Amino acid sequence: MSDIKAVNIHIAPGDTRPIFKQIVDGIRMEIACGNLPVGSKLPSVRGLAMQLTINANTVAKAYNELTSQGLLEARQGLGLFVSQPRQQLNLAEQHKRLDNAVQSLVNDVAYLDFEPQQILERVSSALGKLATNSKNETEKS
């Protein structure tokens, strides 16, 4: 049986996203960065709720969302595990979601006092972390 992996996410009280969405986004990022590799066992609903000091129903909702997205899989009697990645969206839907995410980023940073190049450098740096971890995971295989 796998050891339970620590989930390194934080809930921001001032965040406009609901808490369950912050958990979903946090775990998705942990998976994307390679901190939660395929096969990693996640903490129980109660365990993560205690760690984050939130209601267990909120964690259950986040876990259900991640399971429905195909990022987690439940193993009867064993718990939740990071599943093998699989693309569930067609190319048109992927483009639509990318466009929506880019527009959301632009809307969020439009009023900040940064030059476009500074924003691009930050985005590039963040994406570079994903690419580096993804490359490292591929090399391990």
CSV table of N, CA and C in Angstrom, one decimal:
chain,number,residue,atom,x,y,z
A,1,MET,N,0.8,-1.2,0.0
A,1,MET,CA,0.0,0.0,0.0
A,1,MET,C,0.9,1.2,0.0
A,2,SER,N,0.5,2.3,-0.7
A,2,SER,CA,1.2,3.5,-0.9
A,2,SER,C,1.1,4.3,0.4
A,3,ASP,N,2.2,5.1,0.7
A,3,ASP,CA,2.2,6.1,1.7
A,3,ASP,C,1.3,7.2,1.3
A,4,ILE,N,0.7,7.9,2.3
A,4,ILE,CA,-0.1,9.0,2.0
A,4,ILE,C,0.8,10.2,1.7
A,5,LYS,N,0.6,10.9,0.6
A,5,LYS,CA,1.4,12.0,0.2
A,5,LYS,C,0.8,13.3,0.9
A,6,ALA,N,1.7,14.1,1.3
A,6,ALA,CA,1.3,15.4,1.9
A,6,ALA,C,0.7,16.3,0.8
A,7,VAL,N,-0.4,16.9,1.0
A,7,VAL,CA,-0.9,17.9,0.0
A,7,VAL,C,-0.6,19.3,0.5
A,8,ASN,N,0.2,19.9,-0.2
A,8,ASN,CA,0.7,21.2,0.2
A,8,ASN,C,-0.1,22.4,-0.5
A,9,ILE,N,-1.3,22.6,0.1
A,9,ILE,CA,-2.1,23.7,-0.4
A,9,ILE,C,-2.6,24.5,0.7
A,10,HIS,N,-2.9,25.7,0.4
A,10,HIS,CA,-3.3,26.7,1.4
A,10,HIS,C,-4.6,27.3,1.0
A,11,ILE,N,-5.5,27.6,1.9
A,11,ILE,CA,-6.8,28.2,1.7
A,11,ILE,C,-6.6,29.7,2.0
A,12,ALA,N,-6.9,30.6,1.0
A,12,ALA,CA,-6.8,32.0,1.2
A,12,ALA,C,-8.2,32.6,1.5
A,13,PRO,N,-8.4,33.1,2.7
A,13,PRO,CA,-9.7,33.6,3.1
A,13,PRO,C,-10.2,34.7,2.2
A,14,GLY,N,-9.3,35.6,1.7
A,14,GLY,CA,-9.8,36.7,0.9
A,14,GLY,C,-10.0,36.3,-0.6
A,15,ASP,N,-9.7,35.1,-1.0
A,15,ASP,CA,-9.8,34.6,-2.3
A,15,ASP,C,-11.3,34.6,-2.8
A,16,THR,N,-11.6,35.1,-4.0
A,16,THR,CA,-13.0,35.1,-4.5
A,16,THR,C,-13.5,33.7,-4.8
A,17,ARG,N,-12.6,32.8,-5.0
A,17,ARG,CA,-13.0,31.4,-5.4
A,17,ARG,C,-13.5,30.7,-4.1
A,18,PRO,N,-14.6,29.9,-4.3
A,18,PRO,CA,-15.0,29.1,-3.1
A,18,PRO,C,-13.9,28.2,-2.6
A,19,ILE,N,-14.0,27.8,-1.4
A,19,ILE,CA,-12.9,27.0,-0.8
A,19,ILE,C,-12.7,25.7,-1.5
A,20,PHE,N,-13.8,25.0,-1.9
A,20,PHE,CA,-13.7,23.7,-2.6
A,20,PHE,C,-12.9,23.9,-3.9
A,21,LYS,N,-13.1,25.1,-4.6
A,21,LYS,CA,-12.4,25.4,-5.8
A,21,LYS,C,-10.9,25.6,-5.6
A,22,GLN,N,-10.6,26.3,-4.5
A,22,GLN,CA,-9.2,26.5,-4.1
A,22,GLN,C,-8.5,25.2,-3.9
A,23,ILE,N,-9.2,24.2,-3.3
A,23,ILE,CA,-8.7,22.9,-3.1
A,23,ILE,C,-8.5,22.2,-4.4
A,24,VAL,N,-9.5,22.2,-5.3
A,24,VAL,CA,-9.4,21.6,-6.6
A,24,VAL,C,-8.2,22.2,-7.3
A,25,ASP,N,-8.1,23.5,-7.4
A,25,ASP,CA,-7.0,24.2,-8.1
A,25,ASP,C,-5.6,23.9,-7.5
A,26,GLY,N,-5.6,23.8,-6.1
A,26,GLY,CA,-4.3,23.5,-5.5
A,26,GLY,C,-3.8,22.1,-5.7
A,27,ILE,N,-4.8,21.1,-5.7
A,27,ILE,CA,-4.4,19.7,-6.0
A,27,ILE,C,-4.0,19.6,-7.5
A,28,ARG,N,-4.8,20.2,-8.3
A,28,ARG,CA,-4.4,20.2,-9.8
A,28,ARG,C,-3.0,20.7,-10.0
A,29,MET,N,-2.7,21.8,-9.3
A,29,MET,CA,-1.3,22.3,-9.5
A,29,MET,C,-0.3,21.4,-8.9
A,30,GLU,N,-0.5,20.8,-7.8
A,30,GLU,CA,0.4,19.8,-7.2
A,30,GLU,C,0.6,18.7,-8.1
A,31,ILE,N,-0.4,18.2,-8.8
A,31,ILE,CA,-0.3,17.1,-9.7
A,31,ILE,C,0.5,17.6,-11.0
A,32,ALA,N,0.2,18.8,-11.5
A,32,ALA,CA,0.8,19.3,-12.7
A,32,ALA,C,2.3,19.5,-12.5
A,33,CYS,N,2.7,19.9,-11.3
A,33,CYS,CA,4.1,20.2,-10.9
A,33,CYS,C,4.9,19.0,-10.6
A,34,GLY,N,4.2,17.9,-10.4
A,34,GLY,CA,4.9,16.6,-10.1
A,34,GLY,C,5.0,16.4,-8.6
A,35,ASN,N,4.5,17.2,-7.8
A,35,ASN,CA,4.5,17.0,-6.4
A,35,ASN,C,3.6,15.9,-5.9
A,36,LEU,N,2.6,15.6,-6.7
A,36,LEU,CA,1.7,14.5,-6.4
A,36,LEU,C,1.8,13.6,-7.7
A,37,PRO,N,2.7,12.7,-7.8
A,37,PRO,CA,2.9,11.9,-9.0
A,37,PRO,C,1.7,10.8,-9.1
A,38,VAL,N,1.6,10.3,-10.3
A,38,VAL,CA,0.6,9.2,-10.5
A,38,VAL,C,0.8,8.1,-9.5
A,39,GLY,N,-0.3,7.7,-8.9
A,39,GLY,CA,-0.3,6.6,-7.9
A,39,GLY,C,-0.2,7.1,-6.5
A,40,SER,N,0.0,8.4,-6.3
A,40,SER,CA,0.1,8.9,-4.9
A,40,SER,C,-1.2,8.8,-4.2
A,41,LYS,N,-1.2,8.4,-3.0
A,41,LYS,CA,-2.4,8.3,-2.2
A,41,LYS,C,-2.6,9.7,-1.5
A,42,LEU,N,-3.8,10.2,-1.6
A,42,LEU,CA,-4.2,11.5,-1.0
A,42,LEU,C,-4.7,11.2,0.4
A,43,PRO,N,-4.6,12.3,1.3
A,43,PRO,CA,-5.2,12.1,2.6
A,43,PRO,C,-6.7,11.9,2.5
A,44,SER,N,-7.2,11.3,3.6
A,44,SER,CA,-8.6,11.1,3.6
A,44,SER,C,-9.3,12.4,3.7
A,45,VAL,N,-10.6,12.4,3.4
A,45,VAL,CA,-11.4,13.6,3.5
A,45,VAL,C,-11.3,14.3,4.8
A,46,ARG,N,-11.4,13.5,5.9
A,46,ARG,CA,-11.3,14.0,7.2
A,46,ARG,C,-9.9,14.5,7.5
A,47,GLY,N,-8.9,13.8,7.0
A,47,GLY,CA,-7.5,14.2,7.3
A,47,GLY,C,-7.2,15.5,6.6
A,48,LEU,N,-7.6,15.7,5.4
A,48,LEU,CA,-7.3,17.0,4.7
A,48,LEU,C,-8.2,18.1,5.3
A,49,ALA,N,-9.4,17.8,5.7
A,49,ALA,CA,-10.2,18.8,6.4
A,49,ALA,C,-9.6,19.3,7.7
A,50,MET,N,-9.0,18.4,8.4
A,50,MET,CA,-8.4,18.7,9.7
A,50,MET,C,-7.1,19.5,9.4
A,51,GLN,N,-6.3,19.1,8.4
A,51,GLN,CA,-5.1,19.9,8.0
A,51,GLN,C,-5.4,21.3,7.6
A,52,LEU,N,-6.5,21.5,6.8
A,52,LEU,CA,-6.9,22.8,6.4
A,52,LEU,C,-7.8,23.6,7.3
A,53,THR,N,-8.3,22.9,8.4
A,53,THR,CA,-9.2,23.4,9.3
A,53,THR,C,-10.5,23.9,8.6
A,54,ILE,N,-11.1,23.1,7.8
A,54,ILE,CA,-12.3,23.3,7.1
A,54,ILE,C,-13.3,22.2,7.3
A,55,ASN,N,-14.5,22.3,6.8
A,55,ASN,CA,-15.5,21.3,6.9
A,55,ASN,C,-15.2,20.1,5.9
A,56,ALA,N,-15.4,18.9,6.4
A,56,ALA,CA,-15.1,17.7,5.6
A,56,ALA,C,-15.9,17.7,4.3
A,57,ASN,N,-17.2,18.2,4.4
A,57,ASN,CA,-18.0,18.2,3.2
A,57,ASN,C,-17.4,19.0,2.1
A,58,THR,N,-16.6,20.1,2.4
A,58,THR,CA,-16.0,20.9,1.4
A,58,THR,C,-14.9,20.1,0.7
A,59,VAL,N,-14.1,19.3,1.5
A,59,VAL,CA,-13.0,18.5,0.9
A,59,VAL,C,-13.7,17.4,0.1
A,60,ALA,N,-14.8,16.8,0.5
A,60,ALA,CA,-15.4,15.8,-0.2
A,60,ALA,C,-15.9,16.3,-1.6
A,61,LYS,N,-16.4,17.5,-1.6
A,61,LYS,CA,-16.9,18.1,-2.8
A,61,LYS,C,-15.7,18.3,-3.8
A,62,ALA,N,-14.6,18.8,-3.3
A,62,ALA,CA,-13.4,19.0,-4.1
A,62,ALA,C,-12.9,17.7,-4.6
A,63,TYR,N,-12.8,16.6,-3.8
A,63,TYR,CA,-12.4,15.3,-4.2
A,63,TYR,C,-13.3,14.8,-5.3
A,64,ASN,N,-14.6,15.0,-5.1
A,64,ASN,CA,-15.6,14.5,-6.1
A,64,ASN,C,-15.3,15.2,-7.5
A,65,GLU,N,-15.1,16.5,-7.4
A,65,GLU,CA,-14.8,17.2,-8.6
A,65,GLU,C,-13.5,16.7,-9.3
A,66,LEU,N,-12.5,16.5,-8.6
A,66,LEU,CA,-11.2,16.0,-9.1
A,66,LEU,C,-11.4,14.6,-9.7
A,67,THR,N,-12.2,13.8,-9.0
A,67,THR,CA,-12.5,12.4,-9.5
A,67,THR,C,-13.3,12.5,-10.8
A,68,SER,N,-14.3,13.4,-10.9
A,68,SER,CA,-15.0,13.5,-12.1
A,68,SER,C,-14.2,14.0,-13.3
A,69,GLN,N,-13.1,14.8,-13.0
A,69,GLN,CA,-12.2,15.3,-14.0
A,69,GLN,C,-11.2,14.3,-14.4
A,70,GLY,N,-11.2,13.1,-13.7
A,70,GLY,CA,-10.3,12.1,-14.1
A,70,GLY,C,-8.9,12.2,-13.5
A,71,LEU,N,-8.7,13.2,-12.6
A,71,LEU,CA,-7.4,13.4,-12.0
A,71,LEU,C,-7.2,12.4,-10.8
A,72,LEU,N,-8.2,12.0,-10.1
A,72,LEU,CA,-8.2,11.1,-9.0
A,72,LEU,C,-9.0,9.9,-9.3
A,73,GLU,N,-8.6,8.8,-8.7
A,73,GLU,CA,-9.4,7.6,-8.8
A,73,GLU,C,-9.6,7.0,-7.4
A,74,ALA,N,-10.8,6.5,-7.1
A,74,ALA,CA,-11.1,5.8,-5.8
A,74,ALA,C,-10.8,4.4,-6.0
A,75,ARG,N,-10.1,3.8,-5.0
A,75,ARG,CA,-9.8,2.4,-5.0
A,75,ARG,C,-10.5,1.8,-3.8
A,76,GLN,N,-11.5,0.9,-4.0
A,76,GLN,CA,-12.3,0.4,-3.0
A,76,GLN,C,-11.5,0.0,-1.7
A,77,GLY,N,-11.9,0.6,-0.6
A,77,GLY,CA,-11.2,0.2,0.7
A,77,GLY,C,-9.8,0.7,0.9
A,78,LEU,N,-9.3,1.4,-0.2
A,78,LEU,CA,-7.9,1.9,-0.1
A,78,LEU,C,-7.8,3.4,0.0
A,79,GLY,N,-8.7,4.1,-0.6
A,79,GLY,CA,-8.7,5.6,-0.6
A,79,GLY,C,-8.6,6.2,-2.0
A,80,LEU,N,-8.2,7.4,-2.1
A,80,LEU,CA,-8.1,8.1,-3.4
A,80,LEU,C,-6.6,8.2,-3.8
A,81,PHE,N,-6.4,8.1,-5.1
A,81,PHE,CA,-5.1,8.1,-5.7
A,81,PHE,C,-5.1,9.0,-6.9
A,82,VAL,N,-3.9,9.5,-7.2
A,82,VAL,CA,-3.7,10.3,-8.4
A,82,VAL,C,-3.7,9.3,-9.6
A,83,SER,N,-4.6,9.6,-10.6
A,83,SER,CA,-4.7,8.6,-11.7
A,83,SER,C,-3.8,9.0,-12.8
A,84,GLN,N,-3.7,8.1,-13.7
A,84,GLN,CA,-2.9,8.3,-15.0
A,84,GLN,C,-3.6,9.4,-15.8
A,85,PRO,N,-2.8,10.4,-16.2
A,85,PRO,CA,-3.4,11.5,-16.9
A,85,PRO,C,-4.0,11.0,-18.3
A,86,ARG,N,-5.1,11.6,-18.6
A,86,ARG,CA,-5.8,11.3,-19.9
A,86,ARG,C,-6.5,12.5,-20.3
A,87,GLN,N,-6.4,12.8,-21.6
A,87,GLN,CA,-7.1,14.0,-22.1
A,87,GLN,C,-8.5,13.7,-22.4
A,88,GLN,N,-9.4,14.4,-21.8
A,88,GLN,CA,-10.9,14.1,-21.9
A,88,GLN,C,-11.5,15.2,-22.8
A,89,LEU,N,-10.8,16.2,-23.2
A,89,LEU,CA,-11.4,17.3,-24.0
A,89,LEU,C,-10.9,17.2,-25.4
A,90,ASN,N,-11.8,17.5,-26.4
A,90,ASN,CA,-11.3,17.6,-27.7
A,90,ASN,C,-10.6,18.9,-27.9
A,91,LEU,N,-9.9,19.0,-29.1
A,91,LEU,CA,-9.0,20.1,-29.4
A,91,LEU,C,-9.8,21.5,-29.3
A,92,ALA,N,-11.0,21.5,-29.8
A,92,ALA,CA,-11.8,22.7,-29.8
A,92,ALA,C,-12.1,23.2,-28.4
A,93,GLU,N,-12.4,22.2,-27.5
A,93,GLU,CA,-12.7,22.6,-26.1
A,93,GLU,C,-11.4,23.0,-25.4
A,94,GLN,N,-10.3,22.4,-25.7
A,94,GLN,CA,-9.0,22.8,-25.1
A,94,GLN,C,-8.7,24.2,-25.5
A,95,HIS,N,-8.9,24.6,-26.8
A,95,HIS,CA,-8.6,26.0,-27.2
A,95,HIS,C,-9.6,26.9,-26.5
A,96,LYS,N,-10.8,26.6,-26.4
A,96,LYS,CA,-11.8,27.4,-25.8
A,96,LYS,C,-11.4,27.7,-24.3
A,97,ARG,N,-11.0,26.6,-23.6
A,97,ARG,CA,-10.6,26.8,-22.2
A,97,ARG,C,-9.3,27.6,-22.1
A,98,LEU,N,-8.4,27.4,-23.0
A,98,LEU,CA,-7.2,28.3,-23.0
A,98,LEU,C,-7.5,29.7,-23.2
A,99,ASP,N,-8.4,30.0,-24.2
A,99,ASP,CA,-8.8,31.4,-24.5
A,99,ASP,C,-9.5,32.0,-23.3
A,100,ASN,N,-10.4,31.2,-22.6
A,100,ASN,CA,-11.1,31.7,-21.4
A,100,ASN,C,-10.1,32.0,-20.3
A,101,ALA,N,-9.1,31.1,-20.1
A,101,ALA,CA,-8.1,31.3,-19.0
A,101,ALA,C,-7.2,32.6,-19.3
A,102,VAL,N,-6.9,32.7,-20.6
A,102,VAL,CA,-6.0,33.9,-20.9
A,102,VAL,C,-6.8,35.2,-20.7
A,103,GLN,N,-8.1,35.2,-21.1
A,103,GLN,CA,-8.9,36.4,-21.0
A,103,GLN,C,-9.1,36.7,-19.5
A,104,SER,N,-9.3,35.6,-18.7
A,104,SER,CA,-9.5,35.8,-17.2
A,104,SER,C,-8.2,36.4,-16.6
A,105,LEU,N,-7.0,35.9,-17.1
A,105,LEU,CA,-5.8,36.5,-16.6
A,105,LEU,C,-5.6,38.0,-17.0
A,106,VAL,N,-5.9,38.3,-18.2
A,106,VAL,CA,-5.9,39.7,-18.7
A,106,VAL,C,-6.8,40.5,-17.9
A,107,ASN,N,-8.0,40.1,-17.6
A,107,ASN,CA,-9.0,40.9,-16.8
A,107,ASN,C,-8.4,41.1,-15.4
A,108,ASP,N,-7.8,40.1,-14.8
A,108,ASP,CA,-7.3,40.2,-13.5
A,108,ASP,C,-6.1,41.1,-13.3
A,109,VAL,N,-5.3,41.2,-14.4
A,109,VAL,CA,-4.1,42.0,-14.3
A,109,VAL,C,-4.2,43.3,-15.0
A,110,ALA,N,-5.3,43.6,-15.6
A,110,ALA,CA,-5.4,44.8,-16.4
A,110,ALA,C,-5.2,46.1,-15.6
A,111,TYR,N,-5.7,46.1,-14.4
A,111,TYR,CA,-5.6,47.3,-13.6
A,111,TYR,C,-4.3,47.4,-12.8
A,112,LEU,N,-3.4,46.4,-12.8
A,112,LEU,CA,-2.2,46.4,-12.1
A,112,LEU,C,-1.1,47.2,-12.9
A,113,ASP,N,-0.2,47.7,-12.2
A,113,ASP,CA,0.8,48.6,-12.8
A,113,ASP,C,2.0,47.8,-13.3
A,114,PHE,N,1.8,46.9,-14.3
A,114,PHE,CA,2.9,46.1,-14.9
A,114,PHE,C,2.9,46.3,-16.4
A,115,GLU,N,4.0,46.2,-16.9
A,115,GLU,CA,4.2,46.2,-18.4
A,115,GLU,C,3.8,44.8,-18.9
A,116,PRO,N,3.3,44.8,-20.1
A,116,PRO,CA,2.9,43.4,-20.7
A,116,PRO,C,4.1,42.5,-20.6
A,117,GLN,N,5.3,42.9,-20.8
A,117,GLN,CA,6.5,42.1,-20.8
A,117,GLN,C,6.7,41.5,-19.4
A,118,GLN,N,6.5,42.2,-18.4
A,118,GLN,CA,6.6,41.7,-17.0
A,118,GLN,C,5.6,40.6,-16.8
A,119,ILE,N,4.4,40.8,-17.2
A,119,ILE,CA,3.4,39.8,-17.0
A,119,ILE,C,3.7,38.5,-17.8
A,120,LEU,N,4.2,38.7,-19.1
A,120,LEU,CA,4.6,37.5,-19.9
A,120,LEU,C,5.7,36.8,-19.2
A,121,GLU,N,6.7,37.5,-18.6
A,121,GLU,CA,7.8,36.8,-17.9
A,121,GLU,C,7.3,36.0,-16.8
A,122,ARG,N,6.3,36.5,-16.0
A,122,ARG,CA,5.8,35.7,-14.9
A,122,ARG,C,5.1,34.5,-15.3
A,123,VAL,N,4.3,34.7,-16.4
A,123,VAL,CA,3.5,33.5,-16.9
A,123,VAL,C,4.5,32.5,-17.5
A,124,SER,N,5.5,32.9,-18.2
A,124,SER,CA,6.5,32.0,-18.7
A,124,SER,C,7.2,31.3,-17.6
A,125,SER,N,7.6,32.0,-16.6
A,125,SER,CA,8.2,31.3,-15.4
A,125,SER,C,7.4,30.3,-14.8
A,126,ALA,N,6.1,30.6,-14.6
A,126,ALA,CA,5.1,29.6,-14.0
A,126,ALA,C,5.0,28.4,-14.9
A,127,LEU,N,4.8,28.6,-16.2
A,127,LEU,CA,4.7,27.5,-17.1
A,127,LEU,C,6.0,26.7,-17.2
A,128,GLY,N,7.1,27.4,-17.0
A,128,GLY,CA,8.4,26.7,-17.0
A,128,GLY,C,8.5,25.7,-15.9
A,129,LYS,N,7.9,26.0,-14.8
A,129,LYS,CA,7.9,25.1,-13.6
A,129,LYS,C,7.2,23.8,-14.0
A,130,LEU,N,6.0,24.0,-14.7
A,130,LEU,CA,5.3,22.8,-15.2
A,130,LEU,C,6.1,22.0,-16.1
A,131,ALA,N,6.7,22.7,-17.1
A,131,ALA,CA,7.5,22.0,-18.1
A,131,ALA,C,8.6,21.2,-17.5
A,132,THR,N,9.3,21.8,-16.6
A,132,THR,CA,10.5,21.2,-15.9
A,132,THR,C,10.1,20.0,-15.2
A,133,ASN,N,9.0,20.1,-14.4
A,133,ASN,CA,8.5,18.9,-13.6
A,133,ASN,C,8.0,17.8,-14.5
A,134,SER,N,7.3,18.2,-15.6
A,134,SER,CA,6.8,17.2,-16.5
A,134,SER,C,7.9,16.5,-17.2
A,135,LYS,N,9.0,17.2,-17.6
A,135,LYS,CA,10.1,16.6,-18.2
A,135,LYS,C,10.8,15.6,-17.2
A,136,ASN,N,11.0,16.0,-16.0
A,136,ASN,CA,11.6,15.2,-15.0
A,136,ASN,C,10.8,13.9,-14.8
A,137,GLU,N,9.5,14.0,-14.8
A,137,GLU,CA,8.6,12.8,-14.6
A,137,GLU,C,8.8,11.9,-15.8
A,138,THR,N,8.9,12.4,-17.0
A,138,THR,CA,9.0,11.6,-18.2
A,138,THR,C,10.4,10.9,-18.2
A,139,GLU,N,11.4,11.6,-17.8
A,139,GLU,CA,12.7,11.0,-17.7
A,139,GLU,C,12.8,9.8,-16.7
A,140,LYS,N,12.0,9.9,-15.6
A,140,LYS,CA,12.0,8.9,-14.6
A,140,LYS,C,11.4,7.6,-15.1
A,141,SER,N,10.4,7.8,-16.1
A,141,SER,CA,9.7,6.6,-16.6
A,141,SER,C,10.5,5.7,-17.4
